[in-house]
mmCIF file of C-alpha atoms and ligand atoms in Angstrom:
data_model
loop_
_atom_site.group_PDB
_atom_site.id
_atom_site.type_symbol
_atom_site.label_atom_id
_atom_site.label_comp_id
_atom_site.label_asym_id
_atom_site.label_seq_id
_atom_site.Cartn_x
_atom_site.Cartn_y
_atom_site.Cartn_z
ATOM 1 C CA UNK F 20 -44.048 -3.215 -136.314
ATOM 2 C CA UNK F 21 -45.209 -6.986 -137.155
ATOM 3 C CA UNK F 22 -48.723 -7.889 -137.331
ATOM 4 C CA UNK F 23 -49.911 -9.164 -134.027
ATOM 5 C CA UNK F 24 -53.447 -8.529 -133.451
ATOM 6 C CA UNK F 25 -53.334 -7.089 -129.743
ATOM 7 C CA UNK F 26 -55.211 -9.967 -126.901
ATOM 8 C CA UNK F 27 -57.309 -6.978 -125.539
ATOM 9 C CA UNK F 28 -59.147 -5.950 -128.908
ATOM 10 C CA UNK F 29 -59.971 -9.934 -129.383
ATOM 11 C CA UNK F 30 -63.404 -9.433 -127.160
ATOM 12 C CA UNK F 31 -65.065 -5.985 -129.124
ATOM 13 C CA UNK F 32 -63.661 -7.866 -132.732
ATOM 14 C CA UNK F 33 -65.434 -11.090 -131.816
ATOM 15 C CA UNK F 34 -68.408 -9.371 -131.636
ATOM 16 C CA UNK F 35 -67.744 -7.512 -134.316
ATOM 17 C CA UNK F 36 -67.139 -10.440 -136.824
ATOM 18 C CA UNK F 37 -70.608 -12.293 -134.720
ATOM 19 C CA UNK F 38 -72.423 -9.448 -135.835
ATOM 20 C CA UNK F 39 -71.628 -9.691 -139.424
ATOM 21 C CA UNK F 40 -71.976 -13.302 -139.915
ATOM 22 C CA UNK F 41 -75.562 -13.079 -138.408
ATOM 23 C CA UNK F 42 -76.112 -9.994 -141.139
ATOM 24 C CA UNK F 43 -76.591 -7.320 -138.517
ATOM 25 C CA UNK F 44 -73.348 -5.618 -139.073
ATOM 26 C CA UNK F 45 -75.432 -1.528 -138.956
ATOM 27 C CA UNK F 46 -74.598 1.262 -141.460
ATOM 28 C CA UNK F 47 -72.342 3.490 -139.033
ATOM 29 C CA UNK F 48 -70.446 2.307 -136.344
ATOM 30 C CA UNK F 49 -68.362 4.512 -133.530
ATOM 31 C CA UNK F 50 -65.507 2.827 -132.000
ATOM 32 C CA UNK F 51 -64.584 5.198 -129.153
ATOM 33 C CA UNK F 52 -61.569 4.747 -126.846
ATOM 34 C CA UNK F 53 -58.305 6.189 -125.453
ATOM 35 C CA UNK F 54 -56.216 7.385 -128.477
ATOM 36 C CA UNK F 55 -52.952 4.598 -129.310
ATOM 37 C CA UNK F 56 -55.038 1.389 -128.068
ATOM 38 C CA UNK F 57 -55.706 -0.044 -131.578
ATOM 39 C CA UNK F 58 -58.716 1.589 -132.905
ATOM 40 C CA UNK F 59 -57.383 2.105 -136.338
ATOM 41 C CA UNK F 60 -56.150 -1.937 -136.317
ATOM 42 C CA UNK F 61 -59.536 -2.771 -135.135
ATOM 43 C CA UNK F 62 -61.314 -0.905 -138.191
ATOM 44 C CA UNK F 63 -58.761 -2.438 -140.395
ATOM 45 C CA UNK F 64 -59.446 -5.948 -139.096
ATOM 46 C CA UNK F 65 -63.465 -5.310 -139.891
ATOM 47 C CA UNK F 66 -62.613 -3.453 -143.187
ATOM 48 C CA UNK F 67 -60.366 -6.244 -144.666
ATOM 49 C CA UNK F 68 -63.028 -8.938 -143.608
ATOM 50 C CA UNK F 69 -65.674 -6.526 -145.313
ATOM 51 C CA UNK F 70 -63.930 -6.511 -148.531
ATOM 52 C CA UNK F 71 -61.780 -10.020 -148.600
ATOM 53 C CA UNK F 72 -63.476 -12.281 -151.403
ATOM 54 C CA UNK F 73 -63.063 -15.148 -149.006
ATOM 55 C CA UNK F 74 -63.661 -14.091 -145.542
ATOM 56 C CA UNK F 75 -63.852 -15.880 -142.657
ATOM 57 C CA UNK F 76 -65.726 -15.141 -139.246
ATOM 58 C CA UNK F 77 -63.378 -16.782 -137.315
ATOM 59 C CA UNK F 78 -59.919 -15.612 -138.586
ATOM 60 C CA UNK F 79 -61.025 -12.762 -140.665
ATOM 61 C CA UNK F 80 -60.366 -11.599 -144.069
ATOM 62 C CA UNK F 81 -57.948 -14.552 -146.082
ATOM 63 C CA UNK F 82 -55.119 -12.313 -147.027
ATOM 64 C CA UNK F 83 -54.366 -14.154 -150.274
ATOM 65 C CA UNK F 84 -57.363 -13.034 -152.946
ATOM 66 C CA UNK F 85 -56.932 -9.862 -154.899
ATOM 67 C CA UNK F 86 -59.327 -7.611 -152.756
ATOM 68 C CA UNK F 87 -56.642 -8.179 -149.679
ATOM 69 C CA UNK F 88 -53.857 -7.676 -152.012
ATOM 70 C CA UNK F 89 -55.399 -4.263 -153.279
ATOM 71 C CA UNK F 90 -55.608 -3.504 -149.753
ATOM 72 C CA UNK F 91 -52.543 -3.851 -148.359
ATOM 73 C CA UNK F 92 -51.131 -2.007 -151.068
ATOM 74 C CA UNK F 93 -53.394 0.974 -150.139
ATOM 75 C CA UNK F 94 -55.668 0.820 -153.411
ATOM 76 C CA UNK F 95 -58.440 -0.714 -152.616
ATOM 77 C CA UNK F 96 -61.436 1.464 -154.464
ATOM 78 C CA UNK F 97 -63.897 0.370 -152.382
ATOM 79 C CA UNK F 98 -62.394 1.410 -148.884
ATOM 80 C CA UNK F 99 -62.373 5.609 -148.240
ATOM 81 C CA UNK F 100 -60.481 7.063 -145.678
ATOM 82 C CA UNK F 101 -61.725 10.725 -144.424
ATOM 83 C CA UNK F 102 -58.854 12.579 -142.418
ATOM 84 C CA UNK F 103 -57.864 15.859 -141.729
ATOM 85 C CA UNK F 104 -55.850 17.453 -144.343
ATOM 86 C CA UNK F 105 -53.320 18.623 -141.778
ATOM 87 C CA UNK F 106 -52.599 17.116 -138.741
ATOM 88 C CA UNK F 107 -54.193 18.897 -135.869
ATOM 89 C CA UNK F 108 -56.917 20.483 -138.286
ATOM 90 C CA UNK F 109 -60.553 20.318 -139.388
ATOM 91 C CA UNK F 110 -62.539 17.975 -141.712
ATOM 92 C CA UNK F 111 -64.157 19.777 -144.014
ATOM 93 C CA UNK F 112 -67.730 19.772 -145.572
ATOM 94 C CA UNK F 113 -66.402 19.146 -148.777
ATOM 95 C CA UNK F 114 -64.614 15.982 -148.154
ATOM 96 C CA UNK F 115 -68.062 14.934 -146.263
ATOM 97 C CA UNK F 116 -69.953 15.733 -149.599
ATOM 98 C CA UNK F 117 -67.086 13.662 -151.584
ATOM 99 C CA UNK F 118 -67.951 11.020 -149.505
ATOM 100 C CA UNK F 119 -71.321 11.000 -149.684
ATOM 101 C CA UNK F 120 -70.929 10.547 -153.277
ATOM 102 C CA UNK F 121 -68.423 7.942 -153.605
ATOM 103 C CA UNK F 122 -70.631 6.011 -150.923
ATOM 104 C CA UNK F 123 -73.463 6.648 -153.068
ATOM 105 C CA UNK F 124 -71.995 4.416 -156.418
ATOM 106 C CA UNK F 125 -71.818 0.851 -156.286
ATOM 107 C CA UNK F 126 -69.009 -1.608 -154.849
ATOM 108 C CA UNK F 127 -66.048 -1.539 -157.728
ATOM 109 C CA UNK F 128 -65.661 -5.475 -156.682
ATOM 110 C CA UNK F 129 -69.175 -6.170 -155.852
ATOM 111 C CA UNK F 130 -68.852 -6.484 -152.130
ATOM 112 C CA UNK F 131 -69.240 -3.705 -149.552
ATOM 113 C CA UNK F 132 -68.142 -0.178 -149.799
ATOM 114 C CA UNK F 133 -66.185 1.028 -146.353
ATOM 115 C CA UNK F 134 -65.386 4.551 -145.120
ATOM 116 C CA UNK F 135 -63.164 5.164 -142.430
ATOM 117 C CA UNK F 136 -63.563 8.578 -140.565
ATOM 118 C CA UNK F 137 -60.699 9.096 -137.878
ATOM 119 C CA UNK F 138 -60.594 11.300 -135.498
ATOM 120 C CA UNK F 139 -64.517 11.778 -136.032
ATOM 121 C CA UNK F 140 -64.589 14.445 -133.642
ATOM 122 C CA UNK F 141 -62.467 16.504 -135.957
ATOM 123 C CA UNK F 142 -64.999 17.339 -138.163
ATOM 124 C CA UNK F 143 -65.912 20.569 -138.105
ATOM 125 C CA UNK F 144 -69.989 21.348 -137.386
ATOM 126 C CA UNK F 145 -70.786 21.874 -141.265
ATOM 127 C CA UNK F 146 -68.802 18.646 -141.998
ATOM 128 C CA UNK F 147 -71.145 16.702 -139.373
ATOM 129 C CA UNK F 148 -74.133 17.942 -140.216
ATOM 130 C CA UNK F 149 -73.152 16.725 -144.081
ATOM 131 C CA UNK F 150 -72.746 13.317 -142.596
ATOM 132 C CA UNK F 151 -75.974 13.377 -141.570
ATOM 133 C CA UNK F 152 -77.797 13.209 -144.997
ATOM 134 C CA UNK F 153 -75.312 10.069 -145.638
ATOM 135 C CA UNK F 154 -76.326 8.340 -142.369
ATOM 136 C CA UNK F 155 -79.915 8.654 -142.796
ATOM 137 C CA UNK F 156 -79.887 7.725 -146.397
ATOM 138 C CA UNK F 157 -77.743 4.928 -146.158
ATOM 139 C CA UNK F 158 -77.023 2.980 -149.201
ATOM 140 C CA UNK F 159 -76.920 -1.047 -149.334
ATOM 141 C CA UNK F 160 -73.927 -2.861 -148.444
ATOM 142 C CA UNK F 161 -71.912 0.313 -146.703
ATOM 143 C CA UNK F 162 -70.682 0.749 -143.661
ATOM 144 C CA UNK F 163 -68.981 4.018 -142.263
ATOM 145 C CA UNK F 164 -66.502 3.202 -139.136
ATOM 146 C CA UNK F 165 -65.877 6.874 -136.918
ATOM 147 C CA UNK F 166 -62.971 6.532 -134.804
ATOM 148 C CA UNK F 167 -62.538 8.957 -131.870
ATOM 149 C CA UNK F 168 -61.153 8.901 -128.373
ATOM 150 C CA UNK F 169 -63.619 11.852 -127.547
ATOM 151 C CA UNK F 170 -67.458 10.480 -128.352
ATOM 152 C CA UNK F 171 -68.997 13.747 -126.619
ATOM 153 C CA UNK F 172 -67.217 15.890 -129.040
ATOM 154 C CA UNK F 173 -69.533 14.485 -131.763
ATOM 155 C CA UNK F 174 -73.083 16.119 -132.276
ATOM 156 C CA UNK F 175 -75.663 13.942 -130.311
ATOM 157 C CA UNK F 176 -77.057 13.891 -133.651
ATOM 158 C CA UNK F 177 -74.562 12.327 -135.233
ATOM 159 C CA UNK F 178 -73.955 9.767 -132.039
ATOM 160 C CA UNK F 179 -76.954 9.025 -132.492
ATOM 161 C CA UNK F 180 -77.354 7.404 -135.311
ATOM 162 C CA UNK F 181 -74.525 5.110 -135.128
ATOM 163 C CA UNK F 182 -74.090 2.128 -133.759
ATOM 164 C CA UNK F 183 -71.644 2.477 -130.671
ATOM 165 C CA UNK F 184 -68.587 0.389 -129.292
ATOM 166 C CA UNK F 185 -66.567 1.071 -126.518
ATOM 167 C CA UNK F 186 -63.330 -0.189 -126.989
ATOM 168 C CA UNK F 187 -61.349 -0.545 -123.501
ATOM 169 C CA UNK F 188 -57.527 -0.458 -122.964
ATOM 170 C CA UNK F 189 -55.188 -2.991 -121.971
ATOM 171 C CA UNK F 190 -53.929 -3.814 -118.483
ATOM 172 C CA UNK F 191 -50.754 -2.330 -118.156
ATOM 173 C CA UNK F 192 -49.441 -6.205 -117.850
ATOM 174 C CA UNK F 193 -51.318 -7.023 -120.772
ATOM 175 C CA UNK F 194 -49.676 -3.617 -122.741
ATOM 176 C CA UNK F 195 -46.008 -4.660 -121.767
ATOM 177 C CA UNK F 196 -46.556 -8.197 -122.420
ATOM 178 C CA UNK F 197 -47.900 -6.851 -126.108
ATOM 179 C CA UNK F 198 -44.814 -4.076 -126.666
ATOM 180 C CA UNK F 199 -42.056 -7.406 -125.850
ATOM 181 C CA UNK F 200 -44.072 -9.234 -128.339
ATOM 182 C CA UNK F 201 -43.178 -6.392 -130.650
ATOM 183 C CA UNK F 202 -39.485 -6.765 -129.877
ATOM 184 C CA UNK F 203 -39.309 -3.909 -127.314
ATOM 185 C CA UNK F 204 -37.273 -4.537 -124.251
ATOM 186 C CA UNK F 205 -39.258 -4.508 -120.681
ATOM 187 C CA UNK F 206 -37.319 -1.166 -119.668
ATOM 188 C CA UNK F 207 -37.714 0.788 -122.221
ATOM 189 C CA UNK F 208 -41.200 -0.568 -122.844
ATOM 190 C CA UNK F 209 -42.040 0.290 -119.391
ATOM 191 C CA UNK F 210 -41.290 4.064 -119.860
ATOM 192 C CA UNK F 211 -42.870 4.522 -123.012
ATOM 193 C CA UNK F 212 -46.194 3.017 -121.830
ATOM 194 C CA UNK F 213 -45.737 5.293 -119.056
ATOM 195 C CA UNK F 214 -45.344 8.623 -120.819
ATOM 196 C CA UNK F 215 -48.019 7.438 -123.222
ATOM 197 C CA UNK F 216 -50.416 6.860 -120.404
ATOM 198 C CA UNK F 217 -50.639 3.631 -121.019
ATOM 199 C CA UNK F 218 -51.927 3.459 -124.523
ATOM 200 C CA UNK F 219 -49.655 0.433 -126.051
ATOM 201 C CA UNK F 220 -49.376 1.494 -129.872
ATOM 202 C CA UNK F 221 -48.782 4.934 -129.123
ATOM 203 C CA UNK F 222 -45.848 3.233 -126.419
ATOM 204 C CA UNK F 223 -44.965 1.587 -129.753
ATOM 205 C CA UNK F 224 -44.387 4.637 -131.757
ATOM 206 C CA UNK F 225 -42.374 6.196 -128.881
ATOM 207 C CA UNK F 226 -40.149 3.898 -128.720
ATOM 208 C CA UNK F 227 -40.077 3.589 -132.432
ATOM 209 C CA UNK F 228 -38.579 6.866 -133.112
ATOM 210 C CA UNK F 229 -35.960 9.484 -132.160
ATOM 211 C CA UNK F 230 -38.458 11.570 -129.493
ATOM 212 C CA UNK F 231 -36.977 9.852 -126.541
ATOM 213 C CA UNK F 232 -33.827 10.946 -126.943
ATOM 214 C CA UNK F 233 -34.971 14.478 -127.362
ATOM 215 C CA UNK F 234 -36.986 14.596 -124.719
ATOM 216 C CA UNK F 235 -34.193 13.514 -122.552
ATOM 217 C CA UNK F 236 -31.796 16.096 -124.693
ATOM 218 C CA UNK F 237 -34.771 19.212 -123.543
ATOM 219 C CA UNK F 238 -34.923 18.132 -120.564
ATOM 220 C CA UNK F 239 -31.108 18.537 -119.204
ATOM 221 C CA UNK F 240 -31.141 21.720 -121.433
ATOM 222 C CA UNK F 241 -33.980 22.921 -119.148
ATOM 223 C CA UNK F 242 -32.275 21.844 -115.932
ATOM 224 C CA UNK F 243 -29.203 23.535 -117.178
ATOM 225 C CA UNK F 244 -31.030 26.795 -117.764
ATOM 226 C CA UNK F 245 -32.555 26.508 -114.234
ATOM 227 C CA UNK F 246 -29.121 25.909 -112.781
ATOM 228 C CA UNK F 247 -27.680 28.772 -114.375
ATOM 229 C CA UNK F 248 -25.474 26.459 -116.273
ATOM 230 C CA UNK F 249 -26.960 26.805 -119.813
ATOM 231 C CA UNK F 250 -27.375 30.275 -121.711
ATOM 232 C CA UNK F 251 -31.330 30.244 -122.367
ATOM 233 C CA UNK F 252 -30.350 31.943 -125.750
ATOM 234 C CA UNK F 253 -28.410 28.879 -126.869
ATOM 235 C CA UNK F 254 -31.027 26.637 -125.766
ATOM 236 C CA UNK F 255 -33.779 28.743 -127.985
ATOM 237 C CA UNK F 256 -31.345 28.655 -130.768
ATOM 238 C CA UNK F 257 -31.280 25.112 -130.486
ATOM 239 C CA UNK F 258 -35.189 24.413 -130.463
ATOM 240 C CA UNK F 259 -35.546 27.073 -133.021
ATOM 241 C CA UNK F 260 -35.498 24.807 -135.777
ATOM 242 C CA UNK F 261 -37.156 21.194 -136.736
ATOM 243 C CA UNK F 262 -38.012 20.916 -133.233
ATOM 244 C CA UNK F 263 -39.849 23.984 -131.162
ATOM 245 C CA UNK F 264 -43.678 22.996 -131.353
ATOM 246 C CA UNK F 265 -43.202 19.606 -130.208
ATOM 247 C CA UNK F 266 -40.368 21.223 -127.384
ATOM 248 C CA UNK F 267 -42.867 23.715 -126.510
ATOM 249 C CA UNK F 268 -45.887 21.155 -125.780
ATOM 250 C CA UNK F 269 -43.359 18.755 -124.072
ATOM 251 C CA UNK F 270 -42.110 21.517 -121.482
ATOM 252 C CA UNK F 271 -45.585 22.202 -121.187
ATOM 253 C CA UNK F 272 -46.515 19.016 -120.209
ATOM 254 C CA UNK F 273 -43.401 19.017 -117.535
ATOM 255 C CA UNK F 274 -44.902 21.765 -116.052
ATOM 256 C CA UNK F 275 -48.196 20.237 -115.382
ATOM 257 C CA UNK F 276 -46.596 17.314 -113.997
ATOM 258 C CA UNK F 277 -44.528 19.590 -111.752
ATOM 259 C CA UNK F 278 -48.028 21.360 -110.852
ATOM 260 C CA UNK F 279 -49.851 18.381 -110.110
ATOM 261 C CA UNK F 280 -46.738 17.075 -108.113
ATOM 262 C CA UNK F 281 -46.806 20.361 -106.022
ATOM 263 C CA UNK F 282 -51.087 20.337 -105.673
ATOM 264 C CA UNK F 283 -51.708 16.765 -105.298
ATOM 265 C CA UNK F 284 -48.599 15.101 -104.081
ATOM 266 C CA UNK F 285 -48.718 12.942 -107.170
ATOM 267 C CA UNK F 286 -44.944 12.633 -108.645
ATOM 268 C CA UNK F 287 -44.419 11.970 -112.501
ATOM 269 C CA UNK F 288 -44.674 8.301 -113.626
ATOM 270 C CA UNK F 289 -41.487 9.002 -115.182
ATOM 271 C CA UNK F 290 -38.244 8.464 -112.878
ATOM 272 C CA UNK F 291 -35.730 10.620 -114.840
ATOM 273 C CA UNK F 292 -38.652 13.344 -114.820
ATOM 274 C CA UNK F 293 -38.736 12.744 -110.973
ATOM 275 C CA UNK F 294 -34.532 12.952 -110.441
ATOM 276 C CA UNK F 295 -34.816 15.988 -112.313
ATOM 277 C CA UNK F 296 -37.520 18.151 -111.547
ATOM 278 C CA UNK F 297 -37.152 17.267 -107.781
ATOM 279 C CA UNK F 298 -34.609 20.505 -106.899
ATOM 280 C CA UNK F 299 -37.452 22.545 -109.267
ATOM 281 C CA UNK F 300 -40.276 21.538 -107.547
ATOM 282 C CA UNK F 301 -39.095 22.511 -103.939
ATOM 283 C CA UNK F 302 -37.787 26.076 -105.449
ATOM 284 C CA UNK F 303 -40.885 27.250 -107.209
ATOM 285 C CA UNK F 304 -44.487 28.245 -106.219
ATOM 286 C CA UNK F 305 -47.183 26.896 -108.220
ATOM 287 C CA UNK F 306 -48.645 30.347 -109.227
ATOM 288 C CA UNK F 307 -44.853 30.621 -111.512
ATOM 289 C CA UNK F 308 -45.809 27.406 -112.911
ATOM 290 C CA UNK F 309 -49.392 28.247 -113.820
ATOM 291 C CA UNK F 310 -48.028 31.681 -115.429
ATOM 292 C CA UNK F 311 -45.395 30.546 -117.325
ATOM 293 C CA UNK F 312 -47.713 27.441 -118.351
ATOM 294 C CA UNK F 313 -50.024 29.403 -119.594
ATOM 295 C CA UNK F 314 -47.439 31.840 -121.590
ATOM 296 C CA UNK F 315 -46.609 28.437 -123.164
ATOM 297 C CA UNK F 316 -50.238 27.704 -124.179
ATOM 298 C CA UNK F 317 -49.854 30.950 -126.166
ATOM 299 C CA UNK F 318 -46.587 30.859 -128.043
ATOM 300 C CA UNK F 319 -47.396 27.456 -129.145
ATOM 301 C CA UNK F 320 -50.587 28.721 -130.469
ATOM 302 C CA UNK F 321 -48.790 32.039 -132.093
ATOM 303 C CA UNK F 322 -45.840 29.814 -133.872
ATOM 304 C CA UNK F 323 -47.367 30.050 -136.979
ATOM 305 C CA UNK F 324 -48.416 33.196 -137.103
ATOM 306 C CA UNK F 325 -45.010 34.702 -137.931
ATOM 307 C CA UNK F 326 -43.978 36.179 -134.716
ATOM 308 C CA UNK F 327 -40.201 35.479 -134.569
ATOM 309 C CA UNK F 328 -39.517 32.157 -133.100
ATOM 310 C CA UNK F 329 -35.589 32.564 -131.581
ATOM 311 C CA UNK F 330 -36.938 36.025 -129.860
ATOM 312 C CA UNK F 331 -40.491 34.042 -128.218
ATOM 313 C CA UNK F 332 -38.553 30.971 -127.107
ATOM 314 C CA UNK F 333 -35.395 33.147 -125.892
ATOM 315 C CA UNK F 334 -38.196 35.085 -123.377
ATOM 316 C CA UNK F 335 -39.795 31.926 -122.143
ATOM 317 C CA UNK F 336 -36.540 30.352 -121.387
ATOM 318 C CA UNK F 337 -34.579 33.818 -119.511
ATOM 319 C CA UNK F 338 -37.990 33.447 -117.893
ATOM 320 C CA UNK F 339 -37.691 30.490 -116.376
ATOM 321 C CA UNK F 340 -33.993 30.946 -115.293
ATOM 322 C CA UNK F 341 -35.206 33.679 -113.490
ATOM 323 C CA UNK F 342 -37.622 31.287 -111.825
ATOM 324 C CA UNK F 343 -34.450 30.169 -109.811
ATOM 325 C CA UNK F 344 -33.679 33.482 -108.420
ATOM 326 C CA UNK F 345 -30.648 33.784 -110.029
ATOM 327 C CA UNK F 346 -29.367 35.778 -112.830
ATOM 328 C CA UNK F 347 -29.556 33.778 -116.230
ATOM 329 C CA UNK F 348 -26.125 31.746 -117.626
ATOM 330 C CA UNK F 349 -24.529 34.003 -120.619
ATOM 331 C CA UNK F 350 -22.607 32.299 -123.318
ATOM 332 C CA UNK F 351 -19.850 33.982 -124.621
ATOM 333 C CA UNK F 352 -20.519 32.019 -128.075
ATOM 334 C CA UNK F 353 -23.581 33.475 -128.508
ATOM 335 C CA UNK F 354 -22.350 36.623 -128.659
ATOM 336 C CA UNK F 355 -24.886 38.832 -126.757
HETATM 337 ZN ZN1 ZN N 403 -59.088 -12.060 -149.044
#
């Protein structure tokens, strides 16, 4: 992806950069907004002006001196970044404390010290209420950026004593205009931004990597299955693999648009979604589609626990064959 700085963060980064050159820039700021509209880019922007030896108000940090050199390659000592150590999981207290004390030495190059904690509303309540000691003891010359899509998830506490910005989305016109600029093309662009409800850099990623083409793969294998055309034990064998978490949550998320098709009249954003699920929709009640939802909920939450993946999968899928009222496709190949 090339570096374009996105039109619709231009308005909370002007005030951002206002703020610093008038010295007000606060201790702890919270940039909350929709996941995949740029909040990470926008807490880049302020970091690199923050540490740049030459920085500018107007365009930002200068890119050239050794501070933006250190940073681009990722090793800049004075800039901490506080994730999860899994996707998906907790921050702990412990990186909190580590924090606290790396915050608590001076600059290594004599300028600010910047801490980046994204998603904020992943740490856990021990690892919040460790933050708090750092943000009422703040040190000079610090400033610790939260990211998080979800501000009520984050003590009141904690909320409280940060400075907040709301950082809106794009207009969808505004989002396709900015996924062209990134060498997308309007179709495709159009469908990613769509299945990424509109979030632009999360668009971006979709169309960045191999997930379309999966999703399109599950979702004839599920059609299949539903026609009685596919064996549902070839179709586990084949998400049993690389691939059966992020199969799992997809077909989950089919099924909610199919339930919120059925309950609200509201048909998926996506047209292939539509051309397919049409003949499901009008055979189905929405009580099947809550059950077998919910079944879903539950074996993606019990992957990791051991249970034997081929044998959970195979059960959802003759499941939802038998959704169609017909008995399920057998492969020979498989054997059974
Ligand atoms: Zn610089």
């Amino acid at each position: 992806m090339t570096e374009h700085f996105p039109d619709w963060l231009h308005a909370p980064w002007q005030q951002l950069a206002r703020t610093w050159g008038q010295g007000r820039l606060p201790h702890a700021l919270l940039l909350a907004g929709p996941a995949g509209i740029g909040k990470h880019l926008l807490a880049r922007k302020l970091t690199s002006l923050l540490l740049c030896q030459q920085p500018d108000a107007d365009s930002g940090a200068c890119g050239r001196c050794p501070a933006c050199t250190w940073l681009r390659a990722g090793s800049h000592p004075d800039l901490s970044e506080l994730v999860p150590e899994e996707p998906g999981k907790a921050i702990r207290i412990d990186q909190v404390r580590a924090l606290g004390v790396e915050l608590g030495m001076t600059s290594h190059a004599g300028r600010y010290k910047v801490a980046v904690i994204a998603p904020a509303d992943a740490m856990n309540v021990n690892a919040a209420n460790s933050l708090l000691k750092t943000l009422e003891e703040p040190t000079a010359s610090t400033l610790l950026i939260l990211l998080t899509a979800s501000p009520g998830r984050l003590p009141a506490t904690v909320r409280s004593r940060c400075q907040q910005l709301r950082i809106p989305g794009p207009a969808t016109g505004q989002a396709l205009d900015w996924l062209q600029g990134q060498g997308i093309e309007r179709a495709l662009a159009e469908r990613c931004l769509q299945i990424a409800g509109g979030a632009p850099l999360a668009a971006a990623q979709l169309a960045a990597s191999d997930s379309l083409d999966l999703r399109d793969r599950w979702l004839d294998e599920l059609v299949a299955v539903f026609d009685g055309r596919l064996d549902p034990v070839r179709v586990a064998d084949d998400w049993a693999g690389a691939h059966e978490a992020g199969a799992l949550q997809w077909w989950q998320s089919a099924l909610q648009a199919l339930i919120r098709w059925q309950q609200a009249g509201e048909a998926p954003g996506e047209a292939r979604l539509v051309q397919m699920l049409r003949q499901i929709t009008e055979k189905v009640d929405c009580r099947q589609l809550f059950e077998l939802s919910d079944r879903i909920t539950m074996a993606v939450i019990s992957l990791g626990s051991g249970l034997n993946r081929q044998l959970l999968l195979e059960d959802l899928l003759i499941d939802w064959a038998r959704l169609a009222g017909k008995p399920p496709a057998r492969s020979t190949a498989a054997g059974r």
